[in-house]
Amino acid sequence: MSDKPERKSAVATRRGDDGTTGLLFGSERVFKDGARTEAYGAVDEAIAALGLARAELGLKAEDGTLPRTLALLPDLILRLQRELFVVGADLATAPESADRQKPGETRVTAAMVDAVDAVLADTEAAVELPREFVVPGETRLSAALELARTIVRRAERRAISIRRAEPVADDQVVPYLNRLADLLWILARAAEQGEARGATPSRSQPRQRRPDSVE
């Protein structure tokens, strides 16, 4: 046996070894595979996936290949990552502790949803939208954004499950996640077009228009 003193980690508290975790606001511990932890866990994944996109933008900025049309994208992604921390905090709050939340810090607000809507409208007006479903992977940046989008959709589904079981007055989590997923899809198209790449359609052959019928 080693005579070295046992070292304790400041991160690993070991309290979760029984499969439970604590909420941000709320005294009871919950299981790690419960609906609430699944929801804010998916949000955490989305934050990490957006980190891949932001890192790719950073590399392009360093080597001078970041298109001017994407110059504002790093700051936008960082803003969205920080807003997702608010979403996670909202989901990590037990309903009986809602009065402890702070709007815009630990509770999603209607203003946050409106702000995403505004960016979505502006970005959509500046890109050419594909006419078919798109296969992700045309660029690393757009693929990272698509990955984040699909994770946000999962977080949205989990959040809906929670809200169906525990309705919350003036809940803005689901609307925010819904708008954000739409925005990330548009940003992926903007990323492709910013690098002069076209989206790859899901069909191997273009959809053919039906000829006009003859009477």
Coordinates of C-alpha atoms in Angstrom, one line a residue:
M1 CA 0.0 0.0 0.0
S2 CA 1.2 3.5 -0.7
D3 CA 2.0 5.7 2.2
K4 CA 1.3 8.8 0.2
P5 CA -1.5 11.0 1.6
E6 CA -4.9 10.7 -0.3
R7 CA -5.5 13.6 -2.6
K8 CA -9.0 14.9 -3.0
S9 CA -10.3 16.6 -6.1
A10 CA -12.1 19.9 -5.9
V11 CA -14.2 18.9 -8.9
A12 CA -15.0 15.3 -8.1
T13 CA -17.2 15.6 -5.0
R14 CA -18.3 12.0 -5.3
R15 CA -21.9 13.0 -4.4
G16 CA -23.0 11.9 -7.8
D17 CA -21.7 8.4 -7.5
D18 CA -25.2 7.2 -6.6
G19 CA -26.5 8.5 -10.0
T20 CA -28.1 11.7 -8.7
T21 CA -27.2 15.4 -9.1
G22 CA -28.3 18.7 -7.5
L23 CA -30.3 21.4 -9.3
L24 CA -29.3 25.0 -9.5
F25 CA -32.4 26.1 -7.6
G26 CA -34.2 23.4 -5.6
S27 CA -33.3 21.4 -2.5
E28 CA -34.0 17.9 -3.8
R29 CA -31.4 15.9 -5.8
V30 CA -32.6 14.3 -9.0
F31 CA -31.4 11.3 -11.1
K32 CA -28.9 12.1 -13.8
D33 CA -31.1 10.3 -16.4
G34 CA -34.2 12.2 -15.5
A35 CA -36.0 14.4 -18.0
R36 CA -34.7 17.7 -16.5
T37 CA -31.1 16.6 -16.5
E38 CA -31.5 15.2 -20.0
A39 CA -32.7 18.6 -21.1
Y40 CA -30.0 20.8 -19.6
G41 CA -27.5 18.1 -20.5
A42 CA -28.4 18.5 -24.2
V43 CA -28.1 22.3 -23.8
D44 CA -24.6 21.7 -22.5
E45 CA -23.8 19.6 -25.5
A46 CA -25.0 22.4 -27.8
I47 CA -22.7 24.9 -26.1
A48 CA -19.8 22.6 -26.8
A49 CA -20.8 22.0 -30.4
L50 CA -21.0 25.8 -30.9
G51 CA -17.5 25.9 -29.4
L52 CA -16.3 23.8 -32.4
A53 CA -17.8 26.3 -34.8
R54 CA -16.2 29.2 -32.9
A55 CA -12.8 27.5 -32.8
E56 CA -13.0 27.0 -36.6
L57 CA -13.7 30.6 -37.0
G58 CA -10.7 31.5 -34.8
L59 CA -8.4 29.4 -36.9
K60 CA -9.6 31.1 -40.1
A61 CA -9.1 34.5 -38.5
E62 CA -5.6 33.6 -37.5
D63 CA -4.6 32.5 -41.0
G64 CA -6.4 35.3 -42.8
T65 CA -9.0 33.1 -44.5
L66 CA -12.1 34.3 -42.6
P67 CA -14.5 35.8 -45.2
R68 CA -15.6 39.3 -44.5
T69 CA -19.2 38.2 -44.6
L70 CA -18.6 36.0 -41.6
A71 CA -16.5 38.5 -39.6
L72 CA -19.3 39.1 -37.0
L73 CA -20.1 35.4 -36.6
P74 CA -17.6 34.6 -33.8
D75 CA -19.1 37.2 -31.5
L76 CA -22.6 36.0 -32.3
I77 CA -21.8 32.4 -31.5
L78 CA -20.2 33.4 -28.2
R79 CA -23.3 35.4 -27.4
L80 CA -25.5 32.3 -28.2
Q81 CA -23.3 30.1 -26.1
R82 CA -23.7 32.4 -23.1
E83 CA -27.5 32.6 -23.7
L84 CA -27.6 28.8 -23.6
F85 CA -26.1 28.9 -20.2
V86 CA -29.2 30.9 -19.2
V87 CA -31.4 28.2 -20.9
G88 CA -29.6 25.5 -18.9
A89 CA -30.0 27.4 -15.7
D90 CA -33.7 27.8 -16.4
L91 CA -34.1 24.0 -17.0
A92 CA -32.0 23.3 -13.9
T93 CA -34.5 25.1 -11.6
A94 CA -37.2 23.2 -9.8
P95 CA -40.7 24.7 -10.4
E96 CA -41.1 25.5 -6.7
S97 CA -37.9 27.6 -6.8
A98 CA -38.9 29.7 -9.8
D99 CA -39.1 32.8 -7.6
R100 CA -35.3 32.7 -7.1
Q101 CA -34.6 33.1 -10.8
K102 CA -33.3 36.3 -12.4
P103 CA -34.6 37.2 -15.9
G104 CA -31.8 37.1 -18.5
E105 CA -29.4 35.4 -16.0
T106 CA -31.2 32.2 -14.9
R107 CA -34.5 32.6 -16.7
V108 CA -35.1 32.9 -20.4
T109 CA -37.0 36.0 -21.4
A110 CA -39.2 37.0 -24.3
A111 CA -36.6 39.7 -25.1
M112 CA -34.0 36.9 -25.7
V113 CA -36.4 35.2 -28.1
D114 CA -37.1 38.4 -29.9
A115 CA -33.4 39.1 -30.3
V116 CA -32.8 35.7 -31.9
D117 CA -35.8 36.3 -34.2
A118 CA -34.2 39.6 -35.3
V119 CA -30.8 37.9 -36.2
L120 CA -32.7 35.2 -37.9
A121 CA -34.6 37.6 -40.1
D122 CA -31.5 39.6 -41.0
T123 CA -29.4 36.6 -41.8
E124 CA -32.1 34.9 -43.8
A125 CA -32.4 38.0 -46.0
A126 CA -28.7 37.8 -46.8
V127 CA -28.4 34.2 -47.9
E128 CA -29.8 32.1 -50.7
L129 CA -32.0 29.4 -49.3
P130 CA -31.8 25.8 -50.8
R131 CA -34.9 24.3 -52.2
E132 CA -34.3 20.8 -50.8
F133 CA -33.1 19.2 -47.6
V134 CA -29.4 19.6 -47.1
V135 CA -26.7 17.0 -46.3
P136 CA -24.3 18.5 -43.7
G137 CA -20.6 18.5 -44.3
E138 CA -19.8 20.9 -47.1
T139 CA -17.5 22.8 -44.8
R140 CA -16.2 22.1 -41.2
L141 CA -17.8 25.3 -40.0
S142 CA -21.2 24.6 -41.4
A143 CA -21.0 21.0 -40.2
A144 CA -20.3 22.2 -36.6
L145 CA -23.3 24.6 -36.8
E146 CA -25.5 21.8 -38.1
L147 CA -24.3 19.5 -35.3
A148 CA -25.2 22.3 -32.8
R149 CA -28.6 22.6 -34.5
T150 CA -29.5 19.0 -34.1
I151 CA -28.5 19.0 -30.4
V152 CA -30.6 22.1 -29.8
R153 CA -33.6 20.3 -31.4
R154 CA -33.0 17.4 -28.9
A155 CA -32.9 19.9 -26.0
E156 CA -36.1 21.4 -27.3
R157 CA -37.8 18.0 -27.3
R158 CA -36.6 17.2 -23.8
A159 CA -37.8 20.7 -22.6
I160 CA -41.2 20.1 -24.1
S161 CA -41.5 16.8 -22.1
I162 CA -40.7 18.7 -18.9
R163 CA -43.2 21.5 -19.7
R164 CA -46.0 19.0 -20.5
A165 CA -45.5 17.4 -17.1
E166 CA -44.7 20.6 -15.1
P167 CA -46.3 23.7 -16.9
V168 CA -44.6 27.0 -16.1
A169 CA -46.2 30.4 -16.6
D170 CA -44.7 32.5 -19.3
D171 CA -42.2 29.9 -20.2
Q172 CA -39.8 31.0 -22.9
V173 CA -37.3 28.1 -23.0
V174 CA -39.1 26.1 -25.8
P175 CA -39.7 29.2 -28.0
Y176 CA -36.0 30.2 -27.6
L177 CA -34.7 26.7 -28.5
N178 CA -37.1 26.5 -31.5
R179 CA -35.9 29.9 -32.9
L180 CA -32.3 29.1 -32.1
A181 CA -32.4 25.8 -34.1
D182 CA -33.8 27.7 -37.1
L183 CA -31.1 30.4 -36.8
L184 CA -28.3 27.8 -36.7
W185 CA -29.6 26.2 -39.9
I186 CA -29.6 29.6 -41.6
L187 CA -26.1 30.3 -40.2
A188 CA -24.8 27.0 -41.6
R189 CA -26.0 28.1 -45.1
A190 CA -24.4 31.5 -44.5
A191 CA -21.2 29.8 -43.6
E192 CA -21.2 27.7 -46.8
Q193 CA -21.9 30.7 -49.0
G194 CA -19.4 32.8 -47.2
E195 CA -16.7 30.3 -48.3
A196 CA -18.2 30.1 -51.8
R197 CA -19.6 26.6 -51.3
G198 CA -23.0 25.4 -52.2
A199 CA -25.2 23.2 -49.9
T200 CA -25.3 19.5 -50.9
P201 CA -28.9 18.4 -51.6
S202 CA -30.2 15.3 -50.0
R203 CA -31.3 13.9 -53.4
S204 CA -28.6 12.5 -55.8
Q205 CA -30.7 13.7 -58.7
P206 CA -32.4 17.2 -58.7
R207 CA -36.2 17.1 -58.2
Q208 CA -37.9 17.2 -61.6
R209 CA -40.8 19.6 -62.1
R210 CA -44.0 17.9 -63.3
P211 CA -45.0 19.0 -66.8
D212 CA -48.2 21.0 -67.0
S213 CA -51.2 18.8 -67.7
V214 CA -52.8 19.1 -71.1
E215 CA -56.6 19.2 -71.3

